[in-house]
Amino acid sequence: MKRNWTGRLLAAALALALSLSLAVSAAAEGVWPAGQSYEQDTAQEKVYAVRAESDGEDAEALRDRLLEAGFDAYLYRSSGRVSVLCGKFRDAEDALAYKTELADALEDVNLYAARAWLPAEAVDAFEAGPQEEATAAQETPAASAQPKVTRKTSSWQDTEGQSVYTVALSASQDRSYADRLVTRMQAKGFDAFVVEENGLYQVMSGKFRDICNALLYRDCIWSNTDRKDPYVTTVAVPEDEILAFTESYEKNGLPGAIRDGLEEPTGPFYRERNGETLAFTVQLAGGTSFGGAERTRDAMTAAGYPSFVYESSRVYMIMTGAFANEADAEALLEDIWMNTGRSDAYVTRAWLPASIVK
């Protein structure tokens, strides 16, 4: 029995050595490491990528085929959906060039522009080149395996707290700046507090157990303040802080200059009505201020992108284009990325009148 186990251990060691040898050889030839996967984490860096799809081929098989072809391919899970993405670019133009490179080499794969939240070190490694990424992949665990960091203010150091959704507004090494931003946000009726972590002072707003409420709160901040890049993340806070905020939120609702009644729109406007045509469109922005949505719609229309306001559950979204084919919407998205400052625009679907769908 002892000799049998010794033989098994030797065989396992040989197999491991062989697999490591093959991995090193592949990296030396420029092939990206297999098994890459990431999960959306909005606390990380938002970058450009290329989404790949192939009829009749599952995501893992497609990723592995693209890796073997020498492309940076990985699985990306977002809102329960697993996609195959390629590349990690900070510049939209670089991502679109990579899309062209993929299209030239892969005739049977459908390609679309995409955005993804990824670890900054993974983006840095990709920009450095294949061999560096292979080394980083061996040294750094996948994003989904990294533990969440519990953030606390100095007054919360002795409290375990509970994890809730919040809206991140700013991060600075200057505590006085963070305090001033808290004062400005509170003057506008928004919750605001400082979270200290490793010498960095982060200003947060809202304490929600429901992510949908946190997203609505984010859009309200976007529409009613000068904060242009708020995003939803998580934070650990004391239970009494959560209860105090929840009581105020349930009593007073959303702050800011939000209209109770919808006025007669001055331009193209649609409400969500299930049963119309479910079309592909490009969403440019969104929020809870109808007046702000109208202004953005008019500005984008004047810039050459005829737009409309789309209302769903008291959230006003600014959209442009209405297509039966997703590829047409993706083409419009790429044009918007290249010619406007709307880097956060993305393709979505909406119920729209058949008369405007191309």
Short mmCIF file of C-alpha atoms in Angstrom, two decimals:
data_model
loop_
_atom_site.label_atom_id
_atom_site.label_comp_id
_atom_site.label_asym_id
_atom_site.label_seq_id
_atom_site.Cartn_x
_atom_site.Cartn_y
_atom_site.Cartn_z
CA MET A 1 0.00 0.00 0.00
CA LYS A 2 2.84 2.39 0.83
CA ARG A 3 4.54 1.76 -2.54
CA ASN A 4 1.21 2.37 -4.30
CA TRP A 5 0.79 5.81 -2.64
CA THR A 6 4.43 6.66 -3.41
CA GLY A 7 3.80 5.91 -7.07
CA ARG A 8 0.69 8.09 -7.13
CA LEU A 9 2.56 11.02 -5.56
CA LEU A 10 5.37 10.70 -8.12
CA ALA A 11 2.84 10.62 -10.96
CA ALA A 12 1.08 13.73 -9.60
CA ALA A 13 4.38 15.56 -9.26
CA LEU A 14 5.33 14.70 -12.86
CA ALA A 15 1.92 15.89 -14.11
CA LEU A 16 2.26 19.18 -12.22
CA ALA A 17 5.75 19.74 -13.57
CA LEU A 18 4.55 19.05 -17.12
CA SER A 19 1.62 21.48 -16.79
CA LEU A 20 3.90 24.22 -15.43
CA SER A 21 6.33 23.62 -18.28
CA LEU A 22 3.56 23.95 -20.84
CA ALA A 23 2.28 27.14 -19.18
CA VAL A 24 5.73 28.74 -19.25
CA SER A 25 6.18 27.71 -22.88
CA ALA A 26 2.80 29.17 -23.83
CA ALA A 27 3.58 32.46 -22.09
CA ALA A 28 6.92 32.66 -23.90
CA GLU A 29 5.13 32.27 -27.24
CA GLY A 30 2.72 35.10 -26.38
CA VAL A 31 -0.32 32.95 -25.52
CA TRP A 32 -2.35 34.41 -22.66
CA PRO A 33 -2.87 32.23 -19.55
CA ALA A 34 -6.00 30.04 -19.50
CA GLY A 35 -8.63 30.19 -16.81
CA GLN A 36 -8.98 33.97 -16.57
CA SER A 37 -12.24 35.16 -15.07
CA TYR A 38 -13.48 38.28 -13.32
CA GLU A 39 -16.63 39.37 -11.52
CA GLN A 40 -18.06 42.89 -11.77
CA ASP A 41 -16.90 45.00 -8.85
CA THR A 42 -17.67 48.70 -9.21
CA ALA A 43 -14.96 49.53 -6.66
CA GLN A 44 -12.43 48.62 -9.35
CA GLU A 45 -11.45 50.36 -12.58
CA LYS A 46 -13.94 50.79 -15.42
CA VAL A 47 -12.30 50.05 -18.77
CA TYR A 48 -13.14 49.33 -22.40
CA ALA A 49 -13.18 45.80 -23.82
CA VAL A 50 -14.53 43.72 -26.71
CA ARG A 51 -17.38 41.27 -26.09
CA ALA A 52 -17.24 38.04 -28.16
CA GLU A 53 -20.13 35.68 -28.95
CA SER A 54 -20.30 32.55 -31.08
CA ASP A 55 -23.50 30.65 -31.91
CA GLY A 56 -23.59 27.15 -30.43
CA GLU A 57 -20.39 27.58 -28.39
CA ASP A 58 -20.43 28.02 -24.62
CA ALA A 59 -18.53 30.87 -22.98
CA GLU A 60 -15.70 28.79 -21.51
CA ALA A 61 -15.00 26.99 -24.78
CA LEU A 62 -14.98 30.29 -26.70
CA ARG A 63 -12.64 31.88 -24.16
CA ASP A 64 -10.22 28.96 -24.43
CA ARG A 65 -10.32 29.09 -28.24
CA LEU A 66 -9.52 32.80 -28.22
CA LEU A 67 -6.70 32.25 -25.74
CA GLU A 68 -5.21 29.59 -28.00
CA ALA A 69 -5.38 32.07 -30.89
CA GLY A 70 -3.22 34.47 -28.87
CA PHE A 71 -5.90 36.94 -27.74
CA ASP A 72 -6.51 38.18 -24.20
CA ALA A 73 -9.83 36.48 -23.46
CA TYR A 74 -11.57 36.05 -20.11
CA LEU A 75 -14.95 35.31 -18.55
CA TYR A 76 -16.77 38.27 -17.02
CA ARG A 77 -19.80 37.86 -14.75
CA SER A 78 -22.14 40.84 -14.48
CA SER A 79 -25.72 40.78 -13.12
CA GLY A 80 -25.78 36.98 -13.32
CA ARG A 81 -24.68 36.93 -16.97
CA VAL A 82 -21.34 35.42 -18.03
CA SER A 83 -19.74 36.97 -21.11
CA VAL A 84 -16.48 36.45 -22.95
CA LEU A 85 -14.49 39.70 -23.07
CA CYS A 86 -11.21 40.46 -24.80
CA GLY A 87 -8.70 43.14 -23.90
CA LYS A 88 -8.51 45.67 -21.07
CA PHE A 89 -8.18 49.21 -22.41
CA ARG A 90 -8.33 52.62 -20.78
CA ASP A 91 -8.89 54.24 -24.18
CA ALA A 92 -11.94 53.55 -26.36
CA GLU A 93 -9.94 53.94 -29.58
CA ASP A 94 -7.53 51.15 -28.53
CA ALA A 95 -10.46 48.84 -27.79
CA LEU A 96 -12.03 49.50 -31.19
CA ALA A 97 -8.70 48.81 -32.90
CA TYR A 98 -8.48 45.51 -31.00
CA LYS A 99 -12.00 44.69 -32.14
CA THR A 100 -10.87 45.14 -35.75
CA GLU A 101 -7.88 42.85 -35.13
CA LEU A 102 -10.18 40.18 -33.70
CA ALA A 103 -12.62 40.54 -36.60
CA ASP A 104 -9.84 40.01 -39.15
CA ALA A 105 -8.77 36.77 -37.46
CA LEU A 106 -12.14 35.32 -36.42
CA GLU A 107 -14.86 35.21 -39.04
CA ASP A 108 -17.28 33.08 -36.99
CA VAL A 109 -17.32 35.29 -33.86
CA ASN A 110 -19.66 38.24 -33.28
CA LEU A 111 -17.89 41.18 -31.66
CA TYR A 112 -19.29 44.16 -29.73
CA ALA A 113 -17.86 47.12 -27.83
CA ALA A 114 -18.19 46.72 -24.05
CA ARG A 115 -17.30 48.22 -20.67
CA ALA A 116 -16.08 46.24 -17.65
CA TRP A 117 -14.99 46.80 -14.04
CA LEU A 118 -11.58 45.12 -13.60
CA PRO A 119 -8.64 45.16 -11.14
CA ALA A 120 -6.18 47.93 -12.03
CA GLU A 121 -3.28 45.46 -11.82
CA ALA A 122 -4.89 43.29 -14.52
CA VAL A 123 -5.22 46.32 -16.80
CA ASP A 124 -1.60 47.33 -16.12
CA ALA A 125 -0.40 43.78 -16.87
CA PHE A 126 -2.32 43.67 -20.15
CA GLU A 127 -0.83 46.99 -21.25
CA ALA A 128 2.65 45.70 -20.34
CA GLY A 129 2.31 42.64 -22.62
CA PRO A 130 1.47 38.91 -22.61
CA GLN A 131 4.47 37.66 -20.60
CA GLU A 132 3.92 40.19 -17.84
CA GLU A 133 0.22 39.29 -17.67
CA ALA A 134 1.11 35.60 -17.38
CA THR A 135 3.36 36.39 -14.41
CA ALA A 136 0.73 38.62 -12.80
CA ALA A 137 -1.90 35.90 -13.21
CA GLN A 138 0.29 33.45 -11.28
CA GLU A 139 1.05 35.93 -8.50
CA THR A 140 -2.35 37.67 -8.16
CA PRO A 141 -5.59 35.78 -7.35
CA ALA A 142 -8.62 36.40 -9.53
CA ALA A 143 -10.70 39.44 -8.65
CA SER A 144 -13.57 37.24 -7.49
CA ALA A 145 -11.26 35.53 -4.99
CA GLN A 146 -10.01 38.76 -3.40
CA PRO A 147 -11.54 39.46 0.01
CA LYS A 148 -13.72 42.54 0.39
CA VAL A 149 -12.17 45.30 2.48
CA THR A 150 -14.28 46.51 5.37
CA ARG A 151 -14.13 50.32 5.46
CA LYS A 152 -14.67 52.22 8.71
CA THR A 153 -14.33 55.79 9.87
CA SER A 154 -12.14 56.48 12.85
CA SER A 155 -15.25 56.70 15.05
CA TRP A 156 -16.32 53.20 13.97
CA GLN A 157 -13.10 51.33 14.74
CA ASP A 158 -14.66 49.39 17.61
CA THR A 159 -17.82 48.45 15.72
CA GLU A 160 -18.09 45.49 13.39
CA GLY A 161 -20.96 47.10 11.53
CA GLN A 162 -23.16 45.69 8.80
CA SER A 163 -22.45 45.79 5.08
CA VAL A 164 -24.81 48.04 3.10
CA TYR A 165 -24.86 49.65 -0.33
CA THR A 166 -23.68 53.24 -0.55
CA VAL A 167 -22.73 55.79 -3.20
CA ALA A 168 -19.04 56.72 -3.43
CA LEU A 169 -18.51 60.41 -4.23
CA SER A 170 -14.83 61.17 -3.77
CA ALA A 171 -11.51 59.89 -2.42
CA SER A 172 -8.76 62.20 -1.19
CA GLN A 173 -5.78 62.28 1.16
CA ASP A 174 -7.00 65.69 2.36
CA ARG A 175 -9.38 65.28 5.31
CA SER A 176 -10.41 68.94 5.18
CA TYR A 177 -11.53 68.57 1.56
CA ALA A 178 -13.58 65.49 2.49
CA ASP A 179 -15.23 67.38 5.36
CA ARG A 180 -16.09 70.31 3.09
CA LEU A 181 -17.69 67.96 0.55
CA VAL A 182 -19.77 66.37 3.33
CA THR A 183 -21.01 69.82 4.34
CA ARG A 184 -21.93 70.72 0.73
CA MET A 185 -23.80 67.45 0.18
CA GLN A 186 -25.71 67.76 3.44
CA ALA A 187 -26.69 71.34 2.52
CA LYS A 188 -28.36 69.92 -0.60
CA GLY A 189 -30.29 67.40 1.49
CA PHE A 190 -28.11 64.34 0.88
CA ASP A 191 -26.68 61.98 3.45
CA ALA A 192 -22.86 62.18 3.49
CA PHE A 193 -20.10 60.76 5.67
CA VAL A 194 -16.35 60.11 5.59
CA VAL A 195 -14.75 56.68 5.58
CA GLU A 196 -11.02 56.51 6.37
CA GLU A 197 -8.88 53.69 4.99
CA ASN A 198 -5.06 53.65 4.95
CA GLY A 199 -4.81 57.45 4.94
CA LEU A 200 -7.43 57.87 2.22
CA TYR A 201 -10.62 59.77 3.08
CA GLN A 202 -13.61 58.58 1.06
CA VAL A 203 -16.88 60.49 1.01
CA MET A 204 -19.95 58.22 0.86
CA SER A 205 -23.67 58.93 0.65
CA GLY A 206 -26.60 56.73 1.66
CA LYS A 207 -26.88 53.43 3.53
CA PHE A 208 -29.12 50.99 1.64
CA ARG A 209 -29.84 47.28 2.06
CA ASP A 210 -31.44 47.26 -1.41
CA ILE A 211 -29.12 47.94 -4.35
CA CYS A 212 -32.02 49.27 -6.47
CA ASN A 213 -32.56 52.09 -3.97
CA ALA A 214 -28.84 52.80 -3.97
CA LEU A 215 -28.81 53.06 -7.78
CA LEU A 216 -31.76 55.45 -7.71
CA TYR A 217 -29.99 57.53 -5.06
CA ARG A 218 -26.85 57.61 -7.22
CA ASP A 219 -28.86 58.94 -10.17
CA CYS A 220 -30.44 61.56 -7.93
CA ILE A 221 -26.96 62.74 -6.88
CA TRP A 222 -25.89 62.78 -10.50
CA SER A 223 -28.84 64.98 -11.51
CA ASN A 224 -28.80 67.41 -8.59
CA THR A 225 -25.14 68.00 -7.65
CA ASP A 226 -21.77 68.61 -9.27
CA ARG A 227 -20.72 64.97 -8.66
CA LYS A 228 -20.20 63.58 -12.18
CA ASP A 229 -18.94 60.08 -11.44
CA PRO A 230 -20.73 58.65 -8.39
CA TYR A 231 -20.89 54.85 -8.19
CA VAL A 232 -22.47 52.24 -5.96
CA THR A 233 -20.22 50.23 -3.66
CA THR A 234 -20.47 48.59 -0.22
CA VAL A 235 -19.44 49.77 3.23
CA ALA A 236 -19.70 48.43 6.79
CA VAL A 237 -21.49 50.82 9.17
CA PRO A 238 -23.07 50.54 12.64
CA GLU A 239 -26.67 49.36 12.82
CA ASP A 240 -27.89 52.59 14.43
CA GLU A 241 -26.46 54.63 11.53
CA ILE A 242 -28.35 52.42 9.06
CA LEU A 243 -31.62 52.72 10.98
CA ALA A 244 -31.31 56.50 11.29
CA PHE A 245 -30.75 56.90 7.56
CA THR A 246 -33.51 54.45 6.63
CA GLU A 247 -36.03 56.27 8.86
CA SER A 248 -35.15 59.61 7.25
CA TYR A 249 -35.23 58.17 3.73
CA GLU A 250 -38.63 56.53 4.22
CA LYS A 251 -40.05 59.74 5.70
CA ASN A 252 -38.58 62.32 3.31
CA GLY A 253 -37.87 60.34 0.14
CA LEU A 254 -35.30 61.43 -2.43
CA PRO A 255 -33.78 64.88 -1.86
CA GLY A 256 -32.93 67.42 -4.52
CA ALA A 257 -35.02 69.33 -7.04
CA ILE A 258 -37.23 66.43 -8.17
CA ARG A 259 -40.54 67.16 -9.85
CA ASP A 260 -43.59 65.51 -8.28
CA GLY A 261 -45.60 65.70 -11.51
CA LEU A 262 -44.39 65.22 -15.04
CA GLU A 263 -44.77 68.40 -17.10
CA GLU A 264 -45.65 68.38 -20.78
CA PRO A 265 -42.40 67.37 -22.53
CA THR A 266 -40.95 69.84 -25.03
CA GLY A 267 -39.29 67.16 -27.15
CA PRO A 268 -39.33 63.40 -27.83
CA PHE A 269 -40.50 61.54 -24.74
CA TYR A 270 -41.65 57.95 -24.12
CA ARG A 271 -42.86 56.01 -21.09
CA GLU A 272 -42.19 52.34 -20.53
CA ARG A 273 -45.19 50.36 -21.80
CA ASN A 274 -44.65 46.63 -22.06
CA GLY A 275 -46.21 45.29 -25.22
CA GLU A 276 -44.69 47.78 -27.64
CA THR A 277 -41.54 46.86 -29.58
CA LEU A 278 -38.57 45.76 -27.46
CA ALA A 279 -35.76 47.58 -29.27
CA PHE A 280 -32.02 48.08 -28.81
CA THR A 281 -31.02 51.63 -27.93
CA VAL A 282 -28.04 53.55 -26.52
CA GLN A 283 -28.50 55.00 -23.04
CA LEU A 284 -26.51 58.22 -22.56
CA ALA A 285 -27.41 59.15 -18.99
CA GLY A 286 -30.18 58.88 -16.41
CA GLY A 287 -31.49 60.40 -13.23
CA THR A 288 -34.51 61.55 -11.28
CA SER A 289 -34.59 65.14 -12.59
CA PHE A 290 -36.89 65.50 -15.60
CA GLY A 291 -35.58 68.98 -16.38
CA GLY A 292 -32.00 67.71 -16.36
CA ALA A 293 -32.96 64.86 -18.67
CA GLU A 294 -34.56 67.31 -21.12
CA ARG A 295 -31.44 69.49 -21.17
CA THR A 296 -29.19 66.52 -21.87
CA ARG A 297 -31.56 65.27 -24.58
CA ASP A 298 -31.55 68.66 -26.30
CA ALA A 299 -27.75 68.99 -26.07
CA MET A 300 -27.16 65.55 -27.58
CA THR A 301 -29.71 66.20 -30.34
CA ALA A 302 -27.93 69.48 -31.18
CA ALA A 303 -24.63 67.53 -31.29
CA GLY A 304 -26.03 65.31 -34.05
CA TYR A 305 -27.46 62.42 -32.03
CA PRO A 306 -31.29 62.72 -32.05
CA SER A 307 -32.28 61.72 -28.52
CA PHE A 308 -35.36 61.20 -26.38
CA VAL A 309 -36.29 60.96 -22.70
CA TYR A 310 -37.50 57.54 -21.53
CA GLU A 311 -39.32 57.30 -18.20
CA SER A 312 -39.50 54.12 -16.13
CA SER A 313 -40.47 54.07 -12.43
CA ARG A 314 -39.80 57.80 -12.01
CA VAL A 315 -36.30 57.52 -13.45
CA TYR A 316 -35.67 59.58 -16.60
CA MET A 317 -33.18 58.12 -19.04
CA ILE A 318 -31.74 59.87 -22.07
CA MET A 319 -31.49 57.52 -25.04
CA THR A 320 -30.65 57.75 -28.71
CA GLY A 321 -31.43 55.36 -31.53
CA ALA A 322 -33.99 52.55 -31.69
CA PHE A 323 -32.94 49.43 -33.58
CA ALA A 324 -34.28 45.94 -34.16
CA ASN A 325 -30.67 44.73 -34.55
CA GLU A 326 -28.21 44.91 -31.64
CA ALA A 327 -25.26 45.34 -34.01
CA ASP A 328 -26.71 48.65 -35.26
CA ALA A 329 -26.96 49.92 -31.70
CA GLU A 330 -23.36 48.82 -31.02
CA ALA A 331 -22.19 50.74 -34.11
CA LEU A 332 -23.93 53.89 -32.85
CA LEU A 333 -22.37 53.37 -29.40
CA GLU A 334 -18.89 53.24 -30.91
CA ASP A 335 -19.54 56.47 -32.80
CA ILE A 336 -20.70 58.16 -29.59
CA TRP A 337 -17.62 56.94 -27.69
CA MET A 338 -15.32 58.30 -30.38
CA ASN A 339 -17.00 61.68 -30.94
CA THR A 340 -18.48 62.76 -27.59
CA GLY A 341 -17.51 62.75 -23.95
CA ARG A 342 -20.15 60.09 -23.17
CA SER A 343 -17.74 57.29 -22.25
CA ASP A 344 -20.34 55.73 -19.92
CA ALA A 345 -22.95 55.31 -22.66
CA TYR A 346 -24.01 51.70 -23.23
CA VAL A 347 -26.42 49.56 -25.26
CA THR A 348 -29.64 48.54 -23.54
CA ARG A 349 -33.21 47.56 -24.45
CA ALA A 350 -36.44 49.50 -24.06
CA TRP A 351 -40.10 49.17 -24.99
CA LEU A 352 -40.62 51.73 -27.75
CA PRO A 353 -43.25 52.54 -30.40
CA ALA A 354 -42.74 50.44 -33.52
CA SER A 355 -42.84 53.60 -35.63
CA ILE A 356 -39.42 54.76 -34.42
CA VAL A 357 -37.64 51.39 -34.54
CA LYS A 358 -35.33 50.98 -37.53
#
